[in-house]
Coordinates of C-alpha atoms and ligand atoms in Angstrom, one line a residue:
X1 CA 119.0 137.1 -76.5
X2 CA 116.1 134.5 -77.2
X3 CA 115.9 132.5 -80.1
X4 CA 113.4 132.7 -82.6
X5 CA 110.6 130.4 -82.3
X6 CA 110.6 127.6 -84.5
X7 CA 107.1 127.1 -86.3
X8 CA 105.2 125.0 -88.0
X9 CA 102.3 126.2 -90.6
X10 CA 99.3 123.8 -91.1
X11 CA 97.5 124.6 -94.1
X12 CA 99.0 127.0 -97.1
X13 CA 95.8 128.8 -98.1
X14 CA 94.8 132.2 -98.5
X15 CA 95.5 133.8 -94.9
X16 CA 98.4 131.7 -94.3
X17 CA 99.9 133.0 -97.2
X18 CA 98.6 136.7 -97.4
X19 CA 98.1 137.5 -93.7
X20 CA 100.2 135.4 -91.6
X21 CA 103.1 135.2 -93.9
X22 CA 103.3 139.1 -94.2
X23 CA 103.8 139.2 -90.7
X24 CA 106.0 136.6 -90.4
X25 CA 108.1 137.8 -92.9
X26 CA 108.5 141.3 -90.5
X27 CA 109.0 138.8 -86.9
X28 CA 112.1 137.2 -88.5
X29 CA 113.9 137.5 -85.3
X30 CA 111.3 136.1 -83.5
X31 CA 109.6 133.2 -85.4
X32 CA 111.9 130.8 -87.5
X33 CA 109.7 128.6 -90.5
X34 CA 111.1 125.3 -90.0
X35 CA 108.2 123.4 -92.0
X36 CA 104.7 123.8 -93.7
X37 CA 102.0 121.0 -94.8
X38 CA 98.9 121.3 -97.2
X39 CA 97.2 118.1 -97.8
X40 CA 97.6 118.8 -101.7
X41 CA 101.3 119.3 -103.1
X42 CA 101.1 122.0 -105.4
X43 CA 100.1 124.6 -102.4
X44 CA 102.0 122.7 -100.1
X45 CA 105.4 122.8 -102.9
X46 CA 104.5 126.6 -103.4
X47 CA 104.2 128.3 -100.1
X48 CA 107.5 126.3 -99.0
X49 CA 109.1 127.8 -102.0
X50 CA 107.7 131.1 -101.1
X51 CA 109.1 130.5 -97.7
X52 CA 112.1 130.5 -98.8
X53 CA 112.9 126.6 -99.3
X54 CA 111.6 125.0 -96.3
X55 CA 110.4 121.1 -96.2
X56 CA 106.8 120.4 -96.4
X57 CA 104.7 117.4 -95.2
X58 CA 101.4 116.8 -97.3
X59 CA 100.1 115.2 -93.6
X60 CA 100.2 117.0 -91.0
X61 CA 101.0 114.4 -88.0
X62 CA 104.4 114.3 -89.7
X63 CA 104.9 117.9 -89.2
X64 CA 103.9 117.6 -85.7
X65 CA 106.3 114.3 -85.1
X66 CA 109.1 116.8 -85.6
X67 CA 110.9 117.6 -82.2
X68 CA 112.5 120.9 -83.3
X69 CA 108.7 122.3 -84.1
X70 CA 108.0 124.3 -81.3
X71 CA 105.0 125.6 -82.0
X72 CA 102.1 125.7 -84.6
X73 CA 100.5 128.0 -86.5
X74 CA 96.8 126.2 -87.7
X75 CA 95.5 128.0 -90.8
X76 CA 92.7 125.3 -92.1
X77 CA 89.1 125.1 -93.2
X78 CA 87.1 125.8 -89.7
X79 CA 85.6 122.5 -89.8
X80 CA 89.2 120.9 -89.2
X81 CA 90.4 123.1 -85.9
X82 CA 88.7 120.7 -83.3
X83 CA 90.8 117.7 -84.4
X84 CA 94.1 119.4 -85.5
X85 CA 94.4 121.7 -82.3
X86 CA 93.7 118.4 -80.1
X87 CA 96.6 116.3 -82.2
X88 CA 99.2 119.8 -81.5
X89 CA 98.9 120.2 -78.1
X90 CA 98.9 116.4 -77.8
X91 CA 102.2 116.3 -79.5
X92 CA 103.4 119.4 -77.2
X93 CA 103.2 122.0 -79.7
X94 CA 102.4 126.1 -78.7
X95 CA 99.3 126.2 -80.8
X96 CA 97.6 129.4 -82.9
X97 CA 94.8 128.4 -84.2
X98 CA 92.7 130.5 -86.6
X99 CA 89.4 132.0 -85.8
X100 CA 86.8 131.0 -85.0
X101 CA 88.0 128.2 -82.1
X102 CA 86.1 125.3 -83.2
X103 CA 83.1 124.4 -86.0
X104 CA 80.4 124.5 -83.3
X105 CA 80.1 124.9 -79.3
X106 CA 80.7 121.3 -78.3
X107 CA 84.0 120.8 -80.0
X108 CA 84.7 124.4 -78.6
X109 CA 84.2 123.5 -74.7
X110 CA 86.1 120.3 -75.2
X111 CA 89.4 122.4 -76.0
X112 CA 88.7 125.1 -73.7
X113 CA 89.2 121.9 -71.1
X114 CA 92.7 121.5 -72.4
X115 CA 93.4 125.0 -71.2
X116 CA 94.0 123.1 -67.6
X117 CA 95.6 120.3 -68.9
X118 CA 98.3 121.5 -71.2
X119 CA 101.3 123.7 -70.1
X120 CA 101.2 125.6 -73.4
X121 CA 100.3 128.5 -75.1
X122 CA 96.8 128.6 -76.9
X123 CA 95.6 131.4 -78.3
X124 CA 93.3 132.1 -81.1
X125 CA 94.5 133.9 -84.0
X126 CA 91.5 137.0 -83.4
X127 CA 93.4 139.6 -85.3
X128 CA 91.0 141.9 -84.4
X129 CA 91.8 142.2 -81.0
X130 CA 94.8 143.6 -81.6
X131 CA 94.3 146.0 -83.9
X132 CA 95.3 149.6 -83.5
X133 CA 92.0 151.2 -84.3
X134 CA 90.2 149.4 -82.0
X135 CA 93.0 150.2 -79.1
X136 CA 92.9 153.6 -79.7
X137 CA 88.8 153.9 -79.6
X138 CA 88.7 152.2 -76.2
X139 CA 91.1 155.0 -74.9
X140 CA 88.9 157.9 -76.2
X141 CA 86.2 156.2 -75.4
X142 CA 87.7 155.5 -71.5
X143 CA 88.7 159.0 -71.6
X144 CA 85.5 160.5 -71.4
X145 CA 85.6 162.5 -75.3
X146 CA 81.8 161.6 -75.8
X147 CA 80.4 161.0 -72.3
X148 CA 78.7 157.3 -71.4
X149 CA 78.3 155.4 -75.0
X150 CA 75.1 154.2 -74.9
X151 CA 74.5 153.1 -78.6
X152 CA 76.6 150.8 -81.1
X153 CA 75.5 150.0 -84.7
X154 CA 78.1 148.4 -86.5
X155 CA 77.0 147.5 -90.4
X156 CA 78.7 145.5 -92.6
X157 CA 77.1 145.7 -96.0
X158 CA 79.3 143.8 -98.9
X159 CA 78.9 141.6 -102.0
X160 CA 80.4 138.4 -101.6
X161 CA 79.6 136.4 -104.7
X162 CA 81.3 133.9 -106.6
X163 CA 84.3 136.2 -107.9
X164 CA 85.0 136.8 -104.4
X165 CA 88.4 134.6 -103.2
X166 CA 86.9 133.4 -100.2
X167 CA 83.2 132.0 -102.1
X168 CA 86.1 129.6 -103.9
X169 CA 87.0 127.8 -100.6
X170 CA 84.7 124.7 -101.3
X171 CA 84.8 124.4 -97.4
X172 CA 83.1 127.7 -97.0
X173 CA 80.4 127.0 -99.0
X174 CA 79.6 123.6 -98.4
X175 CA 80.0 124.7 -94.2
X176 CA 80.7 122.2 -91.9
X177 CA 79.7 124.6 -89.0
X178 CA 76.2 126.7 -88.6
X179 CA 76.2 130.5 -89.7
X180 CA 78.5 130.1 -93.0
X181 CA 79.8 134.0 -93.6
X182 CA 78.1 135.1 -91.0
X183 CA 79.9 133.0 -88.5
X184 CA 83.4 133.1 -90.3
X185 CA 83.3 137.0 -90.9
X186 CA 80.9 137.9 -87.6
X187 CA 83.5 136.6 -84.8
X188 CA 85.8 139.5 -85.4
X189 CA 83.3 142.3 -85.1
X190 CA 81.5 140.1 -81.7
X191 CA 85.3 140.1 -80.6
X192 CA 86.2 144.2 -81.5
X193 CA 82.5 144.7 -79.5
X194 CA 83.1 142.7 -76.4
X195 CA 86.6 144.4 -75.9
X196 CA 85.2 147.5 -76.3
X197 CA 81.8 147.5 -74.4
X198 CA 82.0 144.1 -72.6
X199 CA 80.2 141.0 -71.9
X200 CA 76.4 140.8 -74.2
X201 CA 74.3 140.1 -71.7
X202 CA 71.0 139.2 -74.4
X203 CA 69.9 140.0 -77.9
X204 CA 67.7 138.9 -80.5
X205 CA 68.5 138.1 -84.4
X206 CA 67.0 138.1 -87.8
X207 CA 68.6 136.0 -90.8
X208 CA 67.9 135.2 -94.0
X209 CA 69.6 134.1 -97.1
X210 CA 69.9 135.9 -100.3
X211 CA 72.3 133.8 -102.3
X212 CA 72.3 130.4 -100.9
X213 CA 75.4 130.0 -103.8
X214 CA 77.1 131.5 -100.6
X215 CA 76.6 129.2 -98.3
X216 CA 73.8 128.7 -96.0
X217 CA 72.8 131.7 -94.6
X218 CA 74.4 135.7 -95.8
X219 CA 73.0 138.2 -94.1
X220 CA 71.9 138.6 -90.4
X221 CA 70.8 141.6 -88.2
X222 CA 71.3 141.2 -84.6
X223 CA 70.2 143.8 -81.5
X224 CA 71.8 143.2 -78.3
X225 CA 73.1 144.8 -74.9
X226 CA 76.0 144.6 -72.8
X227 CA 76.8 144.8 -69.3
X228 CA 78.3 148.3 -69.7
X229 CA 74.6 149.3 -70.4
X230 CA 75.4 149.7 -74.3
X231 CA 72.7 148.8 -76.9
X232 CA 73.9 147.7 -80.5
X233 CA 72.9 146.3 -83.7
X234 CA 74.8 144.6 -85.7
X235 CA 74.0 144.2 -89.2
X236 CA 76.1 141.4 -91.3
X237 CA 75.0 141.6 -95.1
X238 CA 77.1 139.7 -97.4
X239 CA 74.7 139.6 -100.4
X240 CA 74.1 143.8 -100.3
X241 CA 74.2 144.2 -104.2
X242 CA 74.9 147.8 -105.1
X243 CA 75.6 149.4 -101.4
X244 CA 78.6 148.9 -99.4
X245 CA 79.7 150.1 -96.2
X246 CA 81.4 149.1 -93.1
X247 CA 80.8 151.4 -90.1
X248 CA 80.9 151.7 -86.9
X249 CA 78.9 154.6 -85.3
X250 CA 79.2 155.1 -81.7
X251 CA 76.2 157.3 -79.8
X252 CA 77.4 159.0 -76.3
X253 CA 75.6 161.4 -74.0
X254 CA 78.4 163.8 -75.1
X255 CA 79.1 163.3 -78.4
X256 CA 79.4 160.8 -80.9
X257 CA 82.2 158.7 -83.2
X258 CA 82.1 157.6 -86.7
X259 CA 84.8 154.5 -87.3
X260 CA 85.4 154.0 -91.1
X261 CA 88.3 153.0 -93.1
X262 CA 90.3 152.8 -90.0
X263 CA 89.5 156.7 -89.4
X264 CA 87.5 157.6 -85.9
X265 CA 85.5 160.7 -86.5
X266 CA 84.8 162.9 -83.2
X267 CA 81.5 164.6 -83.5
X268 CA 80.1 167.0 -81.3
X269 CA 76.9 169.2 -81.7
X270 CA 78.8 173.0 -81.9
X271 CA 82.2 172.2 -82.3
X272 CA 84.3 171.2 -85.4
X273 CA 84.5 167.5 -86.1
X274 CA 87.8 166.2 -85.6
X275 CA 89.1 163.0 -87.5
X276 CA 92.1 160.7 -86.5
X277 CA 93.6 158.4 -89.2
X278 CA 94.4 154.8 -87.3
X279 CA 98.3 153.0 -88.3
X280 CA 96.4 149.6 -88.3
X281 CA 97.9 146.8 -90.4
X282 CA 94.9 144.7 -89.5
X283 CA 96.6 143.4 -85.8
X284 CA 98.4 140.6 -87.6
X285 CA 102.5 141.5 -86.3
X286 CA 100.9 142.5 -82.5
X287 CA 99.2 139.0 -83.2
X288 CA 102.3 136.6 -83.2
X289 CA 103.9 139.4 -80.8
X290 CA 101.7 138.3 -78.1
X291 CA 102.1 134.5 -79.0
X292 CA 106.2 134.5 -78.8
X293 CA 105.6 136.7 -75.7
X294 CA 103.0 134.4 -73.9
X295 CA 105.7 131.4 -75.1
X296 CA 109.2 133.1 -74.3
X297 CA 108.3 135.3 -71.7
X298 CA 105.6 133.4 -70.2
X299 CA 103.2 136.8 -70.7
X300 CA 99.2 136.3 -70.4
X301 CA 98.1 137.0 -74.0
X302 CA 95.1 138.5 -75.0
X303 CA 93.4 136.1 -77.3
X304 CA 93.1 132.7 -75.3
X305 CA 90.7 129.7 -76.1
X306 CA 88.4 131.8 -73.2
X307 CA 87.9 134.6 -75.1
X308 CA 87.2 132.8 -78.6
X309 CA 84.4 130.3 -77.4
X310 CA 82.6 133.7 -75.8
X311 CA 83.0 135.4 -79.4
X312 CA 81.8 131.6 -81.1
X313 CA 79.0 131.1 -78.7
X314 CA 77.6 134.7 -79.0
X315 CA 77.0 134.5 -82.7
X316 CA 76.0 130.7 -82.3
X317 CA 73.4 131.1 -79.6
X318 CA 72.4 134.1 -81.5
X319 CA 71.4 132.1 -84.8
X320 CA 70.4 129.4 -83.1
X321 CA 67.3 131.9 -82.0
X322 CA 67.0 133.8 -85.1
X323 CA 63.7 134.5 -86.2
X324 CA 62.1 132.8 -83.1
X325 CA 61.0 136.3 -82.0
X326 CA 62.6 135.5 -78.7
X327 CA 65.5 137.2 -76.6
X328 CA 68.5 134.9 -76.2
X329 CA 70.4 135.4 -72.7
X330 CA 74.3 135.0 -72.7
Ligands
LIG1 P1 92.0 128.3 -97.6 O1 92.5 129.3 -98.5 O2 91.1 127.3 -98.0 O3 93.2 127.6 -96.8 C1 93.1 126.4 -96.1 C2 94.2 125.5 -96.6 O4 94.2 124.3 -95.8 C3 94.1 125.1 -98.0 O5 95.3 125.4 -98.7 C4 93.8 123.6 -98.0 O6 94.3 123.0 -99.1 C5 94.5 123.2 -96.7 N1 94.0 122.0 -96.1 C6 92.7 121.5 -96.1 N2 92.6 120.4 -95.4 C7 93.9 120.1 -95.0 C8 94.5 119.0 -94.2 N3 93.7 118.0 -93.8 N4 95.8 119.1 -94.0 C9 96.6 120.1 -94.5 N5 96.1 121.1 -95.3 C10 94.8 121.1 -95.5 O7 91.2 129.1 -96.4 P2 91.7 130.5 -95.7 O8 90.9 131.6 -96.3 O9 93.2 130.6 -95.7 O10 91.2 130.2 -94.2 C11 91.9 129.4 -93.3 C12 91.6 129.8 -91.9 O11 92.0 131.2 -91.7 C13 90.1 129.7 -91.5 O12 90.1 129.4 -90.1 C14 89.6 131.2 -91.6 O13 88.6 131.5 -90.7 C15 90.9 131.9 -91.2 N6 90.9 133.3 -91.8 C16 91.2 134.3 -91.0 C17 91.3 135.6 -91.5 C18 91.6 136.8 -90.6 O14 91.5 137.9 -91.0 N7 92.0 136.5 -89.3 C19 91.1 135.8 -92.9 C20 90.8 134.7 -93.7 C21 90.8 133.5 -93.2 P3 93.4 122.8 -100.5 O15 92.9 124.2 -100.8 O16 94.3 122.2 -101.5 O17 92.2 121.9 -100.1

């Protein structure tokens, strides 16, 4: 029988505690809390109480000084991942770092280096790579139910103003890294696209911002192909006031599919629609699944540092061409 996993969480904020903790909380067999930091006591005193009465370190190099910390679960402002996934791996740690890898493409390719010189698990914490909906669309869609998908549009239209739990980070609105929401929120749908129609092979991008109280930039509409011959768009609107939606709508030569709410909807011209309701808890639990796999069983997990920079640098190289006019290549 192996023995849990004995973690270490680095930073006590929002997904930490309502995403990763869940999760944790159902992996109890497999992942043992040993000790949490948060540079500021009160989170740092609360989340260990939540926990269940672990220690907590308000630095972090303490935490990773600890020899029984196996591994590390890195759950900070985006800005601070470069620096704190270099220290872990340093210090031997497993690391799972939160999306996206790194604040910006340099700091990104210097830790997919340490791929080759650390023997240890790195993976990114993409959630959306394993969730169930997405797993289950690629196997209708490998299966043939609406011919050759040729088309993607994918809009996310949402409010996200002041109110909203993530606008009162300070570090996402004052953004150390280009893209603000769009780059924070956009990796996961780049990631659920690649897996599902591969590699972008070029696109072009439009951005603007609406509410600058956001952060830098909100909304962003992005065309682009992939190698499996699939054109998309990708609309990213954080400042729709009034309309809301978040679709995915896939075109085939055979028929088409409607993804909502975690629901696929099979549409075909002169048959009944059919509709399939997806068990998807967001990916979290198949999440630290595949990193106590790729640490105790030595299994190739699905969200290395490989995968991340691709997602990163798609959305980067995309707004770093916005509104030129010109087609970026990937
Ligand atoms: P958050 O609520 O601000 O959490 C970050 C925490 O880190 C805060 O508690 C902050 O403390 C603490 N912190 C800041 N600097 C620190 C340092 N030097 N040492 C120790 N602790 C420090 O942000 P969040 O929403 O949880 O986001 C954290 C990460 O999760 C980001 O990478 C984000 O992209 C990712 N995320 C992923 C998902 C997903 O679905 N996969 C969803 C949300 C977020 P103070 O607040 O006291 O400064």
């Amino acid at each position: 029988m192996d023995t849990p996993i004995k973690l270490g969480i680095i930073g006590c904020g929002i997904a930490a505690r309502d995403l990763h903790l869940p999760a944790l909380q159902k992996l109890k067999h497999k992942f043992e809390i040993v000790m949490v930091c948060n540079h500021t006591e009160p989170k740092a005193r609360a989340f260990a109480e939540l926990v269940g009465g672990v220690p907590y370190v308000l630095d972090y190099h303490e935490l990773l000084q600890q020899k029984d910390v196996e591994a590390v679960d890195i759950v900070l402002p985006i800005h601070l991942n470069y620096q704190v996934t270099k220290d872990a791996l340093e210090a031997d740690k497993h690391v799972l770092v939160e999306k996206p890898l790194a604040a910006n493409l340099t700091e990104a390719s210097a830790l997919l280096e340490f791929e080759d010189r650390y023997q240890r698990v790195m993976m990114v914490a993409e959630n959306f790579r394993y969730r169930e909906t997405f797993h289950r669309l690629k196997s209708r869609l490998q299966s043939g139910e609406i011919g050759a998908p040729y088309s993607v549009f994918w809009n996310v239209f949402h409010l996200v103003d002041s109110s909203n739990k993530y606008a009162q980070t300070r570090w996402r609105i004052h953004h150390q890294y280009p893209g603000g929401f769009i780059t924070d929120g956009g990796v996961h749908n780049i990631a659920a696209l690649r897996y599902l129609f591969g590699e972008f092979i070029a696109g072009n991008a439009f951005t603007r911002s609406i509410n600058p109280e956001i952060g830098k930039l909100d909304t962003l509409s992005f065309q682009f192909k992939t190698e499996q011959h699939v054109n998309g768009v990708f609309n990213v609107f954080f400042s729709s006031n009034g309309y809301s939606e978040n679709r995915v709508i896939i075109l085939g030569d055979r028929g088409s599919f409607l993804i909502e709410d975690n629901t696929i909807l099979w549409q075909r011209s002169g048959l009944p629609d059919q509709k399939e309701q997806i068990d998807d808890d967001g990916g979290y639990i198949e999440e630290f699944l595949d990193f106590y796999n790729g640490i105790r069983h030595q299994k190739m997990i699905s969200s290395d540092f490989r995968e991340a920079f691709r997602d990163l640098e798609i959305i980067i190289k995309a707004l770093e061409t916005a509104d030129s006019g010109l087609s970026v290549r990937f």
